[in-house]
Amino acid sequence: MFCRLKEEIDSIMERDPAARSRLEVYFLYSGFKAVRSYRRAHWLLEKGHPFLARWVSQRARHKTGIEIHPGAKIGKGLFIDHGMGVVIGETTEIGDYCTLYQGVTLGGTGKDKGKRHPTLGNNVLVGSGAKILGPMKIGDNARIAAGAVVLDEVPANATAVGVPARVVRINGVRPDNLDQVHVTDPVSQELCRMNQMLERMEKKLGAQQAADDRQYEEAFDRQNARYTAGK
């Protein structure tokens, strides 16, 4: 148990530049406290004590502002940074060493029974305010940008941005940083491409119009010259 506790603290120390000591993480980090409470609640649920499990999770919610349903399945090394407003639904599955920022919702869509919440692979980063809704899979090493609303699956080693979220691959490899803001926006890329295309078309049309004007002027001059000579 102590080895797992140390591993969880070390994973937070590696990913949070504001963490000054392991004692600070253990006693003061709301995300760490919420995950510890979840572990107890999940154990109680597996032992057949659903009421006690929900009591533990709701108590942790009031203390930390983070609500994790005891029925969720969470791997090792989950880091919830700041954490206020984070909601993790009952059938959510989270892999190892994932990172969630404040305001994240891993929720369902409607009143369907069974699997209705998302599944996150390993090393997934979900930016602040992002919403992942429904029983879709988020692949390993994927990044969900801040404020995104994800309604479809996101493949491994990709980034999802926007509302609704659109997927952008990042060279097929896992990014080394935890930047949740400066990610490529496919919508802006497409608008930029269309802008450049319109500029090229305008230049071509302008050149064609200038050529037509010159031809018209030359034809007019020739006609005028013939008319003058006829006089």
Coordinates of C-alpha atoms in Angstrom, one line a residue:
M1 CA 0.0 0.0 0.0
F2 CA 2.8 2.4 0.9
C3 CA 4.6 1.7 -2.3
R4 CA 1.5 2.5 -4.3
L5 CA 1.0 5.7 -2.2
K6 CA 4.6 6.8 -2.9
E7 CA 4.2 6.0 -6.6
E8 CA 1.1 8.2 -6.8
I9 CA 2.8 11.1 -5.0
D10 CA 5.9 10.8 -7.2
S11 CA 3.8 10.9 -10.4
I12 CA 2.2 14.2 -9.2
M13 CA 5.7 15.6 -8.3
E14 CA 6.9 14.8 -11.9
R15 CA 3.9 16.5 -13.6
D16 CA 3.3 19.5 -11.3
P17 CA 6.0 22.2 -11.3
A18 CA 4.2 23.9 -8.3
A19 CA 4.7 20.8 -6.1
R20 CA 7.5 21.6 -3.6
S21 CA 7.5 18.5 -1.5
R22 CA 5.8 15.1 -1.0
L23 CA 4.3 16.3 2.3
E24 CA 2.7 19.2 0.5
V25 CA 1.1 16.8 -2.0
Y26 CA 0.0 14.4 0.7
F27 CA -1.7 17.0 3.0
L28 CA -2.7 19.8 0.7
Y29 CA -3.5 18.6 -2.8
S30 CA -7.3 18.2 -3.2
G31 CA -6.9 16.0 -6.3
F32 CA -4.7 13.6 -4.4
K33 CA -7.2 13.5 -1.5
A34 CA -10.1 12.9 -3.9
V35 CA -8.4 9.9 -5.5
R36 CA -7.5 8.4 -2.1
S37 CA -11.1 8.8 -1.0
Y38 CA -12.2 7.2 -4.3
R39 CA -9.9 4.2 -3.6
R40 CA -11.7 3.6 -0.3
A41 CA -15.1 4.1 -1.8
H42 CA -14.4 1.7 -4.6
W43 CA -13.2 -0.9 -2.2
L44 CA -16.4 -0.5 -0.1
L45 CA -18.5 -0.9 -3.3
E46 CA -16.7 -4.0 -4.3
K47 CA -17.3 -5.5 -0.8
G48 CA -21.0 -4.9 -1.2
H49 CA -21.5 -1.7 0.8
P50 CA -22.9 0.8 -1.8
F51 CA -24.3 3.2 0.7
L52 CA -21.1 3.5 2.6
A53 CA -19.2 3.9 -0.7
R54 CA -21.4 6.8 -1.8
W55 CA -21.2 8.3 1.7
V56 CA -17.4 8.4 1.4
S57 CA -17.5 9.8 -2.2
Q58 CA -20.0 12.5 -1.3
R59 CA -18.0 13.5 1.8
A60 CA -14.9 13.8 -0.4
R61 CA -16.9 15.9 -2.9
H62 CA -17.9 18.4 -0.2
K63 CA -14.3 18.6 1.0
T64 CA -12.5 18.8 -2.4
G65 CA -15.1 19.9 -5.0
I66 CA -14.3 16.7 -7.0
E67 CA -17.0 14.1 -7.5
I68 CA -15.8 10.6 -8.4
H69 CA -18.4 7.9 -8.5
P70 CA -17.3 4.8 -6.5
G71 CA -18.2 2.6 -9.5
A72 CA -15.6 4.2 -11.8
K73 CA -12.4 2.3 -12.7
I74 CA -9.3 4.3 -12.3
G75 CA -5.7 3.1 -12.9
K76 CA -2.6 4.2 -11.1
G77 CA -1.0 7.7 -11.2
L78 CA -4.2 9.8 -11.9
F79 CA -3.3 13.5 -11.4
I80 CA -6.2 15.9 -10.9
D81 CA -4.7 19.4 -11.0
H82 CA -6.6 22.0 -8.9
G83 CA -9.7 19.8 -9.5
M84 CA -12.6 22.0 -8.5
G85 CA -15.6 21.0 -10.5
V86 CA -14.3 17.7 -11.8
V87 CA -17.0 15.0 -12.3
I88 CA -16.2 11.4 -13.1
G89 CA -19.3 9.2 -13.8
E90 CA -20.1 5.7 -12.7
T91 CA -19.0 3.6 -15.7
T92 CA -15.9 5.8 -16.5
E93 CA -12.7 3.9 -17.0
I94 CA -9.4 5.7 -16.7
G95 CA -6.0 4.2 -17.6
D96 CA -2.6 4.9 -16.0
Y97 CA -0.9 8.2 -15.5
C98 CA -3.8 10.4 -16.9
T99 CA -4.1 14.1 -16.1
L100 CA -7.3 16.0 -15.6
Y101 CA -7.6 19.7 -15.0
Q102 CA -10.3 21.7 -13.2
G103 CA -13.8 21.7 -14.6
V104 CA -13.5 18.4 -16.5
T105 CA -16.6 16.2 -16.9
L106 CA -16.4 12.6 -17.9
G107 CA -20.1 12.1 -18.2
G108 CA -22.9 10.2 -19.9
T109 CA -25.6 11.2 -22.3
G110 CA -29.2 10.5 -21.1
K111 CA -30.6 7.7 -18.9
D112 CA -29.2 4.7 -20.7
K113 CA -28.2 1.7 -18.6
G114 CA -24.9 -0.1 -18.8
K115 CA -21.7 1.5 -20.1
R116 CA -22.5 5.2 -20.7
H117 CA -19.4 7.1 -19.7
P118 CA -16.0 7.4 -21.5
T119 CA -13.0 5.2 -21.4
L120 CA -9.6 6.9 -21.2
G121 CA -6.4 5.1 -22.2
N122 CA -3.0 5.6 -20.6
N123 CA -1.3 9.0 -20.4
V124 CA -4.3 11.0 -21.5
L125 CA -4.5 14.7 -20.8
V126 CA -7.8 16.5 -20.5
G127 CA -7.7 20.3 -20.4
S128 CA -9.6 22.5 -18.1
G129 CA -13.3 22.8 -18.8
A130 CA -13.3 20.0 -21.3
K131 CA -16.4 17.7 -21.5
I132 CA -16.2 14.1 -22.7
L133 CA -19.7 12.7 -23.0
G134 CA -20.8 9.2 -23.8
P135 CA -19.2 5.7 -23.9
M136 CA -16.5 6.5 -26.4
K137 CA -12.8 5.6 -26.2
I138 CA -10.0 8.1 -25.9
G139 CA -6.8 6.5 -27.1
D140 CA -3.4 6.3 -25.3
N141 CA -1.4 9.6 -25.2
A142 CA -4.4 11.6 -26.5
R143 CA -4.9 15.3 -25.5
I144 CA -8.2 17.0 -25.1
A145 CA -7.8 20.8 -25.4
A146 CA -9.3 23.2 -22.8
G147 CA -13.0 23.8 -23.3
A148 CA -13.4 21.0 -25.9
V149 CA -16.6 19.0 -26.0
V150 CA -15.8 15.5 -27.2
L151 CA -18.7 13.4 -28.6
D152 CA -16.8 10.9 -30.7
E153 CA -13.8 8.7 -30.3
V154 CA -10.3 10.2 -30.3
P155 CA -7.5 7.9 -31.6
A156 CA -4.2 7.4 -29.8
N157 CA -1.5 10.1 -30.1
A158 CA -4.0 12.7 -31.3
T159 CA -5.4 16.0 -30.1
A160 CA -9.1 17.0 -30.0
V161 CA -10.1 20.7 -30.0
G162 CA -13.2 22.8 -30.4
V163 CA -17.0 22.4 -29.9
P164 CA -17.8 19.8 -31.0
A165 CA -14.2 18.5 -30.8
R166 CA -12.3 17.8 -34.0
V167 CA -9.3 15.6 -34.1
V168 CA -5.8 16.6 -35.1
R169 CA -2.9 14.1 -35.2
I170 CA 0.5 15.2 -33.9
N171 CA 3.0 13.3 -36.0
G172 CA 1.7 10.0 -34.6
V173 CA 3.8 10.4 -31.4
R174 CA 3.1 11.3 -27.9
P175 CA 3.9 15.0 -27.1
D176 CA 6.4 15.5 -24.2
N177 CA 4.7 18.6 -22.7
L178 CA 1.4 19.1 -20.8
D179 CA 0.4 22.2 -22.7
Q180 CA -3.4 22.1 -22.9
V181 CA -3.9 25.4 -24.7
H182 CA -1.4 25.8 -27.6
V183 CA -2.6 23.0 -29.8
T184 CA -3.3 23.0 -33.5
D185 CA -6.9 24.1 -34.4
P186 CA -8.2 22.3 -37.5
V187 CA -10.9 24.9 -38.0
S188 CA -8.5 27.8 -38.1
Q189 CA -6.2 25.8 -40.3
E190 CA -9.0 25.2 -42.8
L191 CA -10.0 28.9 -42.7
C192 CA -6.4 29.9 -43.3
R193 CA -6.2 27.6 -46.3
M194 CA -9.4 28.9 -47.8
N195 CA -8.2 32.5 -47.3
Q196 CA -5.0 31.8 -49.1
M197 CA -7.0 30.1 -51.9
L198 CA -9.3 33.1 -52.3
E199 CA -6.3 35.5 -52.4
R200 CA -4.8 33.4 -55.2
M201 CA -8.1 33.5 -57.1
E202 CA -8.4 37.2 -56.6
K203 CA -4.9 37.8 -58.0
K204 CA -5.7 35.5 -61.0
L205 CA -9.0 37.3 -61.6
G206 CA -7.4 40.7 -61.3
A207 CA -4.7 39.7 -63.8
Q208 CA -7.3 38.3 -66.2
Q209 CA -9.4 41.5 -65.9
A210 CA -6.4 43.7 -66.6
A211 CA -5.6 41.6 -69.7
D212 CA -9.2 41.9 -70.9
D213 CA -9.2 45.6 -70.3
R214 CA -6.0 46.0 -72.4
Q215 CA -7.4 43.9 -75.2
Y216 CA -10.6 46.0 -75.2
E217 CA -8.6 49.3 -75.3
E218 CA -6.4 48.0 -78.1
A219 CA -9.5 46.9 -80.1
F220 CA -11.1 50.3 -79.5
D221 CA -8.0 52.1 -80.7
R222 CA -7.8 50.0 -83.8
Q223 CA -11.5 50.6 -84.6
N224 CA -11.1 54.3 -83.9
A225 CA -8.0 54.5 -86.2
R226 CA -9.9 52.8 -89.1
Y227 CA -12.8 55.2 -88.6
T228 CA -10.5 58.2 -88.7
A229 CA -8.7 56.9 -91.8
G230 CA -12.1 56.4 -93.6
K231 CA -12.9 60.0 -93.1

